[in-house]
């Protein structure tokens, strides 16, 4: 079944905004000595045009932008920033789109949790406050090009991209054709206007991204824990145990439990791990980028 013209128009507007942000992310990556991968880039290190990474279960996820440490055209690096882009015209779809972004990014972030990758989302169109809050709560930094601003900027340069569910196909085709006829110079002008209009958001986003890429280890706390674990099914017995427990050291009764490791970074990030063996604790520390 053929796609409606307004559906196609929405997809192409979303792609336009991705392309608008590409030089911004490229500049951040280049300035900080990292490698930027993105959809459509020719890269011998991977197959095809898509940016695909596998989660811990071997499932593949398509990503939009990914910044790597030690990456190159011929070598896959370590993912230190994952940024998704999304367009949604109607607020009724925004929650589902937020969940799609989480489903694509979080499994990869979990697999590489020892790298504590920066999470970002460039979203455009109509998104509800709860959907934005949902992404923030999952650790995403956001740039939001709201629909009204996008329409206003394109209209300034002679192209009316406004549509809704009542837009007729004939009108939709005209809008799509007008969008596609934009000259390169006008596209550049639209991009500049949009970025200027959202300058504060973009600067805040890129500032946090730079901090994440520049971060250094501030402190490493290692706590060797001894003793048994005790479990309770009610609060009364749990509190009674604490009241009655002999907290005076008695080395003869203590059994090593685990190493609790907490790493604090200069940008406020924190990385934690618990390990029962020395080898696993050392392996964890070796895996941390610094």
mmCIF file of C-alpha atoms in Angstrom:
data_model
loop_
_atom_site.group_PDB
_atom_site.id
_atom_site.type_symbol
_atom_site.label_atom_id
_atom_site.label_comp_id
_atom_site.label_asym_id
_atom_site.label_seq_id
_atom_site.Cartn_x
_atom_site.Cartn_y
_atom_site.Cartn_z
ATOM 1 C CA UNK A 1 0.000 0.000 0.000
ATOM 2 C CA UNK A 2 1.388 3.399 -1.009
ATOM 3 C CA UNK A 3 2.256 5.828 1.766
ATOM 4 C CA UNK A 4 0.205 8.986 2.039
ATOM 5 C CA UNK A 5 1.975 12.199 0.988
ATOM 6 C CA UNK A 6 1.775 13.682 4.478
ATOM 7 C CA UNK A 7 3.335 10.543 5.968
ATOM 8 C CA UNK A 8 6.177 10.819 3.463
ATOM 9 C CA UNK A 9 6.477 14.542 4.162
ATOM 10 C CA UNK A 10 6.804 13.841 7.879
ATOM 11 C CA UNK A 11 9.562 11.291 7.243
ATOM 12 C CA UNK A 12 11.479 13.696 5.030
ATOM 13 C CA UNK A 13 11.175 16.542 7.547
ATOM 14 C CA UNK A 14 12.572 14.200 10.199
ATOM 15 C CA UNK A 15 15.487 13.273 7.933
ATOM 16 C CA UNK A 16 16.082 16.965 7.197
ATOM 17 C CA UNK A 17 16.411 17.693 10.922
ATOM 18 C CA UNK A 18 18.823 14.770 11.367
ATOM 19 C CA UNK A 19 20.990 16.238 8.626
ATOM 20 C CA UNK A 20 20.743 19.660 10.280
ATOM 21 C CA UNK A 21 22.235 18.265 13.505
ATOM 22 C CA UNK A 22 24.948 16.177 11.831
ATOM 23 C CA UNK A 23 27.535 19.009 11.553
ATOM 24 C CA UNK A 24 26.924 19.902 15.209
ATOM 25 C CA UNK A 25 27.707 16.386 16.410
ATOM 26 C CA UNK A 26 30.575 16.035 13.934
ATOM 27 C CA UNK A 27 32.175 19.184 15.313
ATOM 28 C CA UNK A 28 31.908 17.949 18.914
ATOM 29 C CA UNK A 29 33.381 14.549 18.005
ATOM 30 C CA UNK A 30 36.236 16.024 15.956
ATOM 31 C CA UNK A 31 37.121 18.652 18.548
ATOM 32 C CA UNK A 32 37.354 16.051 21.294
ATOM 33 C CA UNK A 33 39.210 13.425 19.251
ATOM 34 C CA UNK A 34 36.355 10.937 18.853
ATOM 35 C CA UNK A 35 34.770 9.182 15.874
ATOM 36 C CA UNK A 36 31.181 9.889 14.763
ATOM 37 C CA UNK A 37 29.202 7.172 13.022
ATOM 38 C CA UNK A 38 25.776 7.858 11.531
ATOM 39 C CA UNK A 39 23.163 6.347 9.229
ATOM 40 C CA UNK A 40 24.194 6.539 5.577
ATOM 41 C CA UNK A 41 27.911 6.882 6.213
ATOM 42 C CA UNK A 42 30.272 4.745 4.133
ATOM 43 C CA UNK A 43 32.339 2.812 6.662
ATOM 44 C CA UNK A 44 34.365 -0.314 5.839
ATOM 45 C CA UNK A 45 34.373 -1.352 9.513
ATOM 46 C CA UNK A 46 30.688 -2.331 9.319
ATOM 47 C CA UNK A 47 28.269 -3.722 6.742
ATOM 48 C CA UNK A 48 25.821 -1.525 4.864
ATOM 49 C CA UNK A 49 24.674 2.006 5.574
ATOM 50 C CA UNK A 50 23.027 1.394 8.942
ATOM 51 C CA UNK A 51 24.559 1.828 12.388
ATOM 52 C CA UNK A 52 23.827 -1.525 14.038
ATOM 53 C CA UNK A 53 24.972 -2.646 17.479
ATOM 54 C CA UNK A 54 24.118 -5.807 19.394
ATOM 55 C CA UNK A 55 22.845 -5.903 22.962
ATOM 56 C CA UNK A 56 23.903 -8.416 25.605
ATOM 57 C CA UNK A 57 21.455 -10.997 24.196
ATOM 58 C CA UNK A 58 22.739 -10.702 20.631
ATOM 59 C CA UNK A 59 19.756 -8.712 19.347
ATOM 60 C CA UNK A 60 20.635 -6.015 16.819
ATOM 61 C CA UNK A 61 19.535 -2.386 17.257
ATOM 62 C CA UNK A 62 19.541 0.349 14.605
ATOM 63 C CA UNK A 63 20.934 3.652 15.875
ATOM 64 C CA UNK A 64 21.087 7.140 14.339
ATOM 65 C CA UNK A 65 24.276 8.714 15.740
ATOM 66 C CA UNK A 66 27.025 7.029 17.734
ATOM 67 C CA UNK A 67 30.260 8.566 18.991
ATOM 68 C CA UNK A 68 33.129 6.154 19.586
ATOM 69 C CA UNK A 69 36.439 6.253 21.379
ATOM 70 C CA UNK A 70 39.259 4.630 19.373
ATOM 71 C CA UNK A 71 36.951 4.305 16.357
ATOM 72 C CA UNK A 72 37.878 4.905 12.720
ATOM 73 C CA UNK A 73 36.569 4.142 9.245
ATOM 74 C CA UNK A 74 38.189 0.705 9.473
ATOM 75 C CA UNK A 75 37.982 -0.012 13.212
ATOM 76 C CA UNK A 76 34.974 -0.235 15.537
ATOM 77 C CA UNK A 77 35.586 1.684 18.750
ATOM 78 C CA UNK A 78 33.875 1.861 22.133
ATOM 79 C CA UNK A 79 30.442 3.587 22.263
ATOM 80 C CA UNK A 80 30.696 6.668 24.484
ATOM 81 C CA UNK A 81 27.629 8.563 23.209
ATOM 82 C CA UNK A 82 24.396 7.312 21.632
ATOM 83 C CA UNK A 83 22.010 9.843 20.100
ATOM 84 C CA UNK A 84 18.650 8.991 18.539
ATOM 85 C CA UNK A 85 16.550 11.229 16.291
ATOM 86 C CA UNK A 86 12.769 11.024 16.004
ATOM 87 C CA UNK A 87 9.852 12.841 14.387
ATOM 88 C CA UNK A 88 6.217 12.587 15.502
ATOM 89 C CA UNK A 89 3.484 14.838 14.180
ATOM 90 C CA UNK A 90 0.782 14.017 16.738
ATOM 91 C CA UNK A 91 1.033 13.969 20.520
ATOM 92 C CA UNK A 92 -1.020 10.762 20.685
ATOM 93 C CA UNK A 93 1.977 8.934 19.194
ATOM 94 C CA UNK A 94 4.666 10.627 21.282
ATOM 95 C CA UNK A 95 4.640 8.177 24.199
ATOM 96 C CA UNK A 96 5.076 5.228 21.847
ATOM 97 C CA UNK A 97 7.951 7.001 20.103
ATOM 98 C CA UNK A 98 9.646 7.701 23.418
ATOM 99 C CA UNK A 99 9.377 3.986 24.206
ATOM 100 C CA UNK A 100 10.851 3.137 20.788
ATOM 101 C CA UNK A 101 13.833 5.374 21.508
ATOM 102 C CA UNK A 102 14.334 3.698 24.882
ATOM 103 C CA UNK A 103 14.024 0.233 23.324
ATOM 104 C CA UNK A 104 16.688 1.050 20.729
ATOM 105 C CA UNK A 105 19.220 2.752 22.995
ATOM 106 C CA UNK A 106 18.948 1.383 26.539
ATOM 107 C CA UNK A 107 19.881 -2.259 25.741
ATOM 108 C CA UNK A 108 23.114 -1.009 24.127
ATOM 109 C CA UNK A 109 23.756 1.361 27.037
ATOM 110 C CA UNK A 110 23.227 -1.559 29.438
ATOM 111 C CA UNK A 111 25.692 -3.770 27.577
ATOM 112 C CA UNK A 112 28.311 -1.020 27.730
ATOM 113 C CA UNK A 113 27.361 0.248 31.177
ATOM 114 C CA UNK A 114 31.032 0.116 32.194
ATOM 115 C CA UNK A 115 31.576 2.953 29.676
ATOM 116 C CA UNK A 116 28.647 4.993 31.030
ATOM 117 C CA UNK A 117 27.737 6.286 27.529
ATOM 118 C CA UNK A 118 26.044 9.659 27.082
ATOM 119 C CA UNK A 119 22.409 9.251 25.991
ATOM 120 C CA UNK A 120 20.770 11.830 23.741
ATOM 121 C CA UNK A 121 17.554 12.299 21.771
ATOM 122 C CA UNK A 122 16.864 14.858 19.053
ATOM 123 C CA UNK A 123 13.099 14.916 18.722
ATOM 124 C CA UNK A 124 10.842 17.002 16.528
ATOM 125 C CA UNK A 125 7.128 17.486 15.996
ATOM 126 C CA UNK A 126 4.556 17.234 18.781
ATOM 127 C CA UNK A 127 5.648 15.501 21.988
ATOM 128 C CA UNK A 128 3.796 15.633 25.296
ATOM 129 C CA UNK A 129 5.437 16.746 28.538
ATOM 130 C CA UNK A 130 5.056 13.211 30.028
ATOM 131 C CA UNK A 131 6.847 11.667 27.027
ATOM 132 C CA UNK A 132 9.743 14.121 27.446
ATOM 133 C CA UNK A 133 9.813 13.401 31.180
ATOM 134 C CA UNK A 134 9.876 9.680 30.390
ATOM 135 C CA UNK A 135 13.042 10.122 28.332
ATOM 136 C CA UNK A 136 14.680 12.394 30.922
ATOM 137 C CA UNK A 137 13.969 9.836 33.643
ATOM 138 C CA UNK A 138 15.796 7.205 31.573
ATOM 139 C CA UNK A 139 18.911 9.376 31.409
ATOM 140 C CA UNK A 140 18.387 11.042 28.023
ATOM 141 C CA UNK A 141 19.469 14.591 27.265
ATOM 142 C CA UNK A 142 17.025 16.170 24.809
ATOM 143 C CA UNK A 143 16.892 18.688 21.976
ATOM 144 C CA UNK A 144 13.260 19.349 21.059
ATOM 145 C CA UNK A 145 12.273 21.048 17.799
ATOM 146 C CA UNK A 146 8.572 21.632 18.429
ATOM 147 C CA UNK A 147 6.205 21.465 15.480
ATOM 148 C CA UNK A 148 5.090 25.104 15.606
ATOM 149 C CA UNK A 149 8.684 26.355 15.323
ATOM 150 C CA UNK A 150 9.509 24.001 12.459
ATOM 151 C CA UNK A 151 6.413 25.117 10.522
ATOM 152 C CA UNK A 152 7.164 28.792 11.217
ATOM 153 C CA UNK A 153 10.734 28.587 9.926
ATOM 154 C CA UNK A 154 9.836 26.754 6.718
ATOM 155 C CA UNK A 155 6.992 29.211 6.081
ATOM 156 C CA UNK A 156 9.462 32.081 6.426
ATOM 157 C CA UNK A 157 11.270 30.666 3.397
ATOM 158 C CA UNK A 158 8.124 30.160 1.354
ATOM 159 C CA UNK A 159 7.216 26.536 2.099
ATOM 160 C CA UNK A 160 4.037 25.619 3.981
ATOM 161 C CA UNK A 161 4.613 22.205 5.582
ATOM 162 C CA UNK A 162 1.678 22.374 8.005
ATOM 163 C CA UNK A 163 -0.604 19.353 7.888
ATOM 164 C CA UNK A 164 -2.978 17.475 10.139
ATOM 165 C CA UNK A 165 -5.209 14.413 9.924
ATOM 166 C CA UNK A 166 -7.742 16.327 7.816
ATOM 167 C CA UNK A 167 -5.227 17.328 5.138
ATOM 168 C CA UNK A 168 -6.372 16.014 1.744
ATOM 169 C CA UNK A 169 -3.935 14.011 -0.376
ATOM 170 C CA UNK A 170 -4.004 16.612 -3.157
ATOM 171 C CA UNK A 171 -2.913 19.292 -0.707
ATOM 172 C CA UNK A 172 -0.410 16.889 0.835
ATOM 173 C CA UNK A 173 1.240 16.209 -2.532
ATOM 174 C CA UNK A 174 1.594 19.941 -3.149
ATOM 175 C CA UNK A 175 3.283 20.451 0.230
ATOM 176 C CA UNK A 176 5.602 17.492 -0.355
ATOM 177 C CA UNK A 177 6.526 18.764 -3.821
ATOM 178 C CA UNK A 178 7.229 22.262 -2.473
ATOM 179 C CA UNK A 179 9.419 20.782 0.265
ATOM 180 C CA UNK A 180 11.380 18.710 -2.239
ATOM 181 C CA UNK A 181 11.917 21.731 -4.484
ATOM 182 C CA UNK A 182 13.775 23.667 -1.803
ATOM 183 C CA UNK A 183 17.132 24.788 -3.171
ATOM 184 C CA UNK A 184 20.343 23.954 -1.338
ATOM 185 C CA UNK A 185 20.766 27.586 -0.332
ATOM 186 C CA UNK A 186 17.257 27.735 1.132
ATOM 187 C CA UNK A 187 17.799 24.435 2.961
ATOM 188 C CA UNK A 188 20.951 25.907 4.480
ATOM 189 C CA UNK A 189 19.028 29.036 5.464
ATOM 190 C CA UNK A 190 16.245 26.971 7.081
ATOM 191 C CA UNK A 191 18.844 24.934 8.976
ATOM 192 C CA UNK A 192 20.598 28.060 10.252
ATOM 193 C CA UNK A 193 17.302 29.607 11.339
ATOM 194 C CA UNK A 194 16.177 26.450 13.167
ATOM 195 C CA UNK A 195 19.496 26.046 14.968
ATOM 196 C CA UNK A 196 19.481 29.714 15.980
ATOM 197 C CA UNK A 197 15.910 29.417 17.236
ATOM 198 C CA UNK A 198 16.905 26.469 19.463
ATOM 199 C CA UNK A 199 20.393 27.735 20.264
ATOM 200 C CA UNK A 200 19.951 27.591 24.038
ATOM 201 C CA UNK A 201 18.773 23.965 23.984
ATOM 202 C CA UNK A 202 21.481 22.906 21.558
ATOM 203 C CA UNK A 203 24.224 24.625 23.567
ATOM 204 C CA UNK A 204 23.029 22.965 26.774
ATOM 205 C CA UNK A 205 22.933 19.565 25.051
ATOM 206 C CA UNK A 206 26.366 19.880 23.439
ATOM 207 C CA UNK A 207 27.855 21.214 26.674
ATOM 208 C CA UNK A 208 26.733 18.071 28.528
ATOM 209 C CA UNK A 209 27.950 15.926 25.642
ATOM 210 C CA UNK A 210 31.390 17.567 25.758
ATOM 211 C CA UNK A 211 31.542 17.106 29.536
ATOM 212 C CA UNK A 212 30.760 13.407 29.101
ATOM 213 C CA UNK A 213 33.446 13.008 26.432
ATOM 214 C CA UNK A 214 36.003 15.039 28.409
ATOM 215 C CA UNK A 215 35.257 13.506 31.793
ATOM 216 C CA UNK A 216 38.051 12.149 33.951
ATOM 217 C CA UNK A 217 38.001 9.840 36.930
ATOM 218 C CA UNK A 218 37.785 11.922 40.090
ATOM 219 C CA UNK A 219 37.799 9.204 42.754
ATOM 220 C CA UNK A 220 37.616 5.431 43.021
ATOM 221 C CA UNK A 221 36.102 4.004 46.196
ATOM 222 C CA UNK A 222 36.730 0.333 46.936
ATOM 223 C CA UNK A 223 35.001 -1.258 49.916
ATOM 224 C CA UNK A 224 35.887 -4.888 50.719
ATOM 225 C CA UNK A 225 32.721 -6.207 52.406
ATOM 226 C CA UNK A 226 32.731 -9.009 54.945
ATOM 227 C CA UNK A 227 29.965 -10.957 56.639
ATOM 228 C CA UNK A 228 26.857 -12.925 55.774
ATOM 229 C CA UNK A 229 23.681 -11.688 54.119
ATOM 230 C CA UNK A 230 20.524 -11.841 56.193
ATOM 231 C CA UNK A 231 17.025 -11.638 54.707
ATOM 232 C CA UNK A 232 13.719 -10.737 56.325
ATOM 233 C CA UNK A 233 10.102 -10.693 55.224
ATOM 234 C CA UNK A 234 8.907 -7.995 57.588
ATOM 235 C CA UNK A 235 10.186 -4.680 58.896
ATOM 236 C CA UNK A 236 9.925 -5.580 62.587
ATOM 237 C CA UNK A 237 12.379 -8.471 62.377
ATOM 238 C CA UNK A 238 14.704 -6.448 60.141
ATOM 239 C CA UNK A 239 14.923 -3.643 62.697
ATOM 240 C CA UNK A 240 15.297 -6.131 65.561
ATOM 241 C CA UNK A 241 18.279 -7.689 63.779
ATOM 242 C CA UNK A 242 20.017 -4.298 63.566
ATOM 243 C CA UNK A 243 19.305 -3.517 67.214
ATOM 244 C CA UNK A 244 20.675 -6.897 68.344
ATOM 245 C CA UNK A 245 23.596 -7.183 65.925
ATOM 246 C CA UNK A 246 27.087 -7.062 67.425
ATOM 247 C CA UNK A 247 28.869 -4.449 65.293
ATOM 248 C CA UNK A 248 32.184 -4.858 67.122
ATOM 249 C CA UNK A 249 34.841 -6.356 64.788
ATOM 250 C CA UNK A 250 35.483 -10.055 65.195
ATOM 251 C CA UNK A 251 37.845 -11.207 62.479
ATOM 252 C CA UNK A 252 37.454 -14.874 63.330
ATOM 253 C CA UNK A 253 33.756 -14.779 62.422
ATOM 254 C CA UNK A 254 34.049 -12.640 59.286
ATOM 255 C CA UNK A 255 33.845 -14.127 55.801
ATOM 256 C CA UNK A 256 34.728 -12.104 52.716
ATOM 257 C CA UNK A 257 31.598 -11.235 50.705
ATOM 258 C CA UNK A 258 32.538 -8.928 47.821
ATOM 259 C CA UNK A 259 34.289 -5.810 46.560
ATOM 260 C CA UNK A 260 31.986 -2.821 46.235
ATOM 261 C CA UNK A 261 33.494 -0.360 43.727
ATOM 262 C CA UNK A 262 32.204 3.162 43.076
ATOM 263 C CA UNK A 263 33.843 5.435 40.490
ATOM 264 C CA UNK A 264 33.072 9.167 40.501
ATOM 265 C CA UNK A 265 33.745 11.266 37.390
ATOM 266 C CA UNK A 266 34.451 14.968 37.037
ATOM 267 C CA UNK A 267 31.127 15.582 35.233
ATOM 268 C CA UNK A 268 29.066 14.048 38.051
ATOM 269 C CA UNK A 269 28.608 10.603 36.478
ATOM 270 C CA UNK A 270 28.902 7.621 38.789
ATOM 271 C CA UNK A 271 29.713 3.998 37.967
ATOM 272 C CA UNK A 272 29.184 1.147 40.429
ATOM 273 C CA UNK A 273 29.944 -2.549 40.527
ATOM 274 C CA UNK A 274 29.971 -5.464 42.990
ATOM 275 C CA UNK A 275 32.341 -8.393 42.514
ATOM 276 C CA UNK A 276 33.019 -11.557 44.497
ATOM 277 C CA UNK A 277 36.440 -12.246 42.992
ATOM 278 C CA UNK A 278 39.611 -10.214 42.553
ATOM 279 C CA UNK A 279 39.815 -11.171 38.881
ATOM 280 C CA UNK A 280 36.338 -9.804 38.126
ATOM 281 C CA UNK A 281 37.009 -6.630 40.099
ATOM 282 C CA UNK A 282 40.270 -6.024 38.208
ATOM 283 C CA UNK A 283 38.569 -6.861 34.900
ATOM 284 C CA UNK A 284 35.903 -4.251 35.666
ATOM 285 C CA UNK A 285 38.520 -1.588 36.403
ATOM 286 C CA UNK A 286 40.417 -2.505 33.230
ATOM 287 C CA UNK A 287 37.236 -2.107 31.159
ATOM 288 C CA UNK A 288 36.571 1.421 32.382
ATOM 289 C CA UNK A 289 37.652 4.152 29.974
ATOM 290 C CA UNK A 290 39.860 6.807 31.573
#
